[in-house]
Amino acid sequence: LSIFEQTDTVSTTYRRGTQKELSNDLKNLFDLCDGTTDYVTDPTNNKEAQSVLNSDVDKGTELEAMMECHDTRTHYSSDPDFSACNLSPAPVAAPVASPVASPVAAPTGPC
């Protein structure tokens, strides 16, 4: 969701967002499933109160890239492509040359 004018007098979206305590940032991305496969429907846990772009930078960056891919694929001036936008996973760090120390054994007695 993009809000182009952040004033109550010009933007109905901005005014209603303010009234309902929703995010009024210029650019908003929401994870309506909160990282699961089901919509969050609990009225006390509104996923539109804070944009993911502000609360979780990594997730926000990923969602923003997915939206840009979808917008490009479904642009009105081209034949729509509704296939999934599978973004490349983050690069994996190269293995280290020297071995890493063994993990410490778990405690065996009570605390």
C-alpha atoms as a PDB file:
ATOM      1  CA  LEU A   1       0.000   0.000   0.000  1.00  0.00           C
ATOM      2  CA  SER A   2       1.386   3.387  -0.934  1.00  0.00           C
ATOM      3  CA  ILE A   3       0.028   6.569   0.581  1.00  0.00           C
ATOM      4  CA  PHE A   4       0.960   9.497  -1.628  1.00  0.00           C
ATOM      5  CA  GLU A   5      -0.315  12.347   0.529  1.00  0.00           C
ATOM      6  CA  GLN A   6       0.078  12.267   4.302  1.00  0.00           C
ATOM      7  CA  THR A   7      -2.628  14.765   5.221  1.00  0.00           C
ATOM      8  CA  ASP A   8      -6.120  14.274   6.636  1.00  0.00           C
ATOM      9  CA  THR A   9      -7.603  16.844   4.260  1.00  0.00           C
ATOM     10  CA  VAL A  10      -6.322  15.303   1.003  1.00  0.00           C
ATOM     11  CA  SER A  11      -6.065  11.556   1.629  1.00  0.00           C
ATOM     12  CA  THR A  12      -9.048   9.514   2.795  1.00  0.00           C
ATOM     13  CA  THR A  13      -6.705   6.524   3.220  1.00  0.00           C
ATOM     14  CA  TYR A  14      -4.453   8.535   5.525  1.00  0.00           C
ATOM     15  CA  ARG A  15      -7.400   9.920   7.527  1.00  0.00           C
ATOM     16  CA  ARG A  16      -8.979   6.488   8.041  1.00  0.00           C
ATOM     17  CA  GLY A  17      -5.620   4.963   8.909  1.00  0.00           C
ATOM     18  CA  THR A  18      -5.118   7.588  11.589  1.00  0.00           C
ATOM     19  CA  GLN A  19      -8.616   7.014  12.980  1.00  0.00           C
ATOM     20  CA  LYS A  20      -8.126   3.238  13.174  1.00  0.00           C
ATOM     21  CA  GLU A  21      -4.482   3.381  14.365  1.00  0.00           C
ATOM     22  CA  LEU A  22      -3.103   1.769  11.203  1.00  0.00           C
ATOM     23  CA  SER A  23       0.281   2.446   9.627  1.00  0.00           C
ATOM     24  CA  ASN A  24       0.290   5.710   7.670  1.00  0.00           C
ATOM     25  CA  ASP A  25       3.825   5.463   6.295  1.00  0.00           C
ATOM     26  CA  LEU A  26       4.309   6.450   2.663  1.00  0.00           C
ATOM     27  CA  LYS A  27       5.080   2.819   1.789  1.00  0.00           C
ATOM     28  CA  ASN A  28       3.527  -0.097   3.683  1.00  0.00           C
ATOM     29  CA  LEU A  29       3.944  -3.850   3.467  1.00  0.00           C
ATOM     30  CA  PHE A  30       2.023  -6.140   5.784  1.00  0.00           C
ATOM     31  CA  ASP A  31       2.503  -9.817   6.582  1.00  0.00           C
ATOM     32  CA  LEU A  32      -1.179 -10.626   7.051  1.00  0.00           C
ATOM     33  CA  CYS A  33      -0.329 -14.250   7.854  1.00  0.00           C
ATOM     34  CA  ASP A  34       2.384 -13.373  10.422  1.00  0.00           C
ATOM     35  CA  GLY A  35       4.833 -15.845   8.892  1.00  0.00           C
ATOM     36  CA  THR A  36       2.298 -18.696   8.688  1.00  0.00           C
ATOM     37  CA  THR A  37       0.005 -19.957   5.923  1.00  0.00           C
ATOM     38  CA  ASP A  38      -3.207 -18.628   7.519  1.00  0.00           C
ATOM     39  CA  TYR A  39      -4.539 -15.086   7.767  1.00  0.00           C
ATOM     40  CA  VAL A  40      -4.408 -13.568  11.232  1.00  0.00           C
ATOM     41  CA  THR A  41      -8.053 -12.900  12.117  1.00  0.00           C
ATOM     42  CA  ASP A  42      -7.713 -12.010  15.806  1.00  0.00           C
ATOM     43  CA  PRO A  43      -9.166  -8.473  16.132  1.00  0.00           C
ATOM     44  CA  THR A  44      -6.627  -7.635  18.861  1.00  0.00           C
ATOM     45  CA  ASN A  45      -3.678  -8.514  16.580  1.00  0.00           C
ATOM     46  CA  ASN A  46      -4.110  -6.279  13.519  1.00  0.00           C
ATOM     47  CA  LYS A  47      -1.203  -6.911  11.144  1.00  0.00           C
ATOM     48  CA  GLU A  48      -1.847  -3.539   9.448  1.00  0.00           C
ATOM     49  CA  ALA A  49      -0.941  -1.493  12.529  1.00  0.00           C
ATOM     50  CA  GLN A  50       2.769  -1.539  11.694  1.00  0.00           C
ATOM     51  CA  SER A  51       4.441  -1.936   8.324  1.00  0.00           C
ATOM     52  CA  VAL A  52       6.878  -4.838   8.066  1.00  0.00           C
ATOM     53  CA  LEU A  53       9.262  -2.391   6.389  1.00  0.00           C
ATOM     54  CA  ASN A  54       9.763  -0.774   9.812  1.00  0.00           C
ATOM     55  CA  SER A  55       9.521  -3.714  12.205  1.00  0.00           C
ATOM     56  CA  ASP A  56      11.551  -6.419  10.419  1.00  0.00           C
ATOM     57  CA  VAL A  57      13.984  -5.055   7.850  1.00  0.00           C
ATOM     58  CA  ASP A  58      14.926  -8.470   6.400  1.00  0.00           C
ATOM     59  CA  LYS A  59      11.312  -9.610   6.002  1.00  0.00           C
ATOM     60  CA  GLY A  60      10.351  -6.182   4.675  1.00  0.00           C
ATOM     61  CA  THR A  61      13.099  -6.315   2.054  1.00  0.00           C
ATOM     62  CA  GLU A  62      11.986  -9.808   1.001  1.00  0.00           C
ATOM     63  CA  LEU A  63       8.307  -8.818   0.761  1.00  0.00           C
ATOM     64  CA  GLU A  64       9.174  -5.641  -1.116  1.00  0.00           C
ATOM     65  CA  ALA A  65      11.155  -7.659  -3.680  1.00  0.00           C
ATOM     66  CA  MET A  66       8.248 -10.101  -4.039  1.00  0.00           C
ATOM     67  CA  MET A  67       5.801  -7.229  -4.618  1.00  0.00           C
ATOM     68  CA  GLU A  68       8.076  -5.597  -7.202  1.00  0.00           C
ATOM     69  CA  CYS A  69       8.375  -8.944  -9.017  1.00  0.00           C
ATOM     70  CA  HIS A  70       4.591  -9.411  -8.962  1.00  0.00           C
ATOM     71  CA  ASP A  71       3.952  -5.811 -10.101  1.00  0.00           C
ATOM     72  CA  THR A  72       6.368  -6.259 -13.007  1.00  0.00           C
ATOM     73  CA  ARG A  73       4.867  -9.610 -14.052  1.00  0.00           C
ATOM     74  CA  THR A  74       1.275  -8.371 -13.888  1.00  0.00           C
ATOM     75  CA  HIS A  75       1.726  -4.873 -15.318  1.00  0.00           C
ATOM     76  CA  TYR A  76      -1.275  -3.842 -17.409  1.00  0.00           C
ATOM     77  CA  SER A  77       0.828  -3.111 -20.497  1.00  0.00           C
ATOM     78  CA  SER A  78       2.130  -6.672 -20.853  1.00  0.00           C
ATOM     79  CA  ASP A  79       0.732 -10.193 -20.923  1.00  0.00           C
ATOM     80  CA  PRO A  80       0.158 -11.104 -17.281  1.00  0.00           C
ATOM     81  CA  ASP A  81       2.302 -13.786 -15.683  1.00  0.00           C
ATOM     82  CA  PHE A  82       0.749 -15.000 -12.430  1.00  0.00           C
ATOM     83  CA  SER A  83       3.391 -17.606 -11.612  1.00  0.00           C
ATOM     84  CA  ALA A  84       5.136 -17.430  -8.247  1.00  0.00           C
ATOM     85  CA  CYS A  85       7.993 -14.997  -7.845  1.00  0.00           C
ATOM     86  CA  ASN A  86      10.703 -17.251  -6.497  1.00  0.00           C
ATOM     87  CA  LEU A  87      13.479 -14.991  -5.359  1.00  0.00           C
ATOM     88  CA  SER A  88      17.011 -16.291  -5.049  1.00  0.00           C
ATOM     89  CA  PRO A  89      17.853 -17.332  -1.507  1.00  0.00           C
ATOM     90  CA  ALA A  90      20.444 -15.321   0.369  1.00  0.00           C
ATOM     91  CA  PRO A  91      24.012 -16.393  -0.363  1.00  0.00           C
ATOM     92  CA  VAL A  92      25.436 -18.988   1.995  1.00  0.00           C
ATOM     93  CA  ALA A  93      28.727 -18.212   3.689  1.00  0.00           C
ATOM     94  CA  ALA A  94      31.710 -20.169   2.381  1.00  0.00           C
ATOM     95  CA  PRO A  95      33.083 -22.868   4.675  1.00  0.00           C
ATOM     96  CA  VAL A  96      36.015 -21.901   6.872  1.00  0.00           C
ATOM     97  CA  ALA A  97      39.447 -23.386   6.246  1.00  0.00           C
ATOM     98  CA  SER A  98      40.114 -24.420   9.850  1.00  0.00           C
ATOM     99  CA  PRO A  99      37.825 -26.646  11.927  1.00  0.00           C
ATOM    100  CA  VAL A 100      35.459 -25.083  14.434  1.00  0.00           C
ATOM    101  CA  ALA A 101      35.628 -26.157  18.093  1.00  0.00           C
ATOM    102  CA  SER A 102      33.271 -28.954  19.145  1.00  0.00           C
ATOM    103  CA  PRO A 103      30.120 -27.898  20.972  1.00  0.00           C
ATOM    104  CA  VAL A 104      30.113 -28.079  24.741  1.00  0.00           C
ATOM    105  CA  ALA A 105      28.201 -30.991  26.259  1.00  0.00           C
ATOM    106  CA  ALA A 106      24.851 -30.220  27.888  1.00  0.00           C
ATOM    107  CA  PRO A 107      24.804 -30.030  31.690  1.00  0.00           C
ATOM    108  CA  THR A 108      23.885 -33.272  33.417  1.00  0.00           C
ATOM    109  CA  GLY A 109      22.926 -32.090  36.906  1.00  0.00           C
ATOM    110  CA  PRO A 110      20.135 -29.886  38.220  1.00  0.00           C
ATOM    111  CA  CYS A 111      20.461 -26.100  38.136  1.00  0.00           C
END
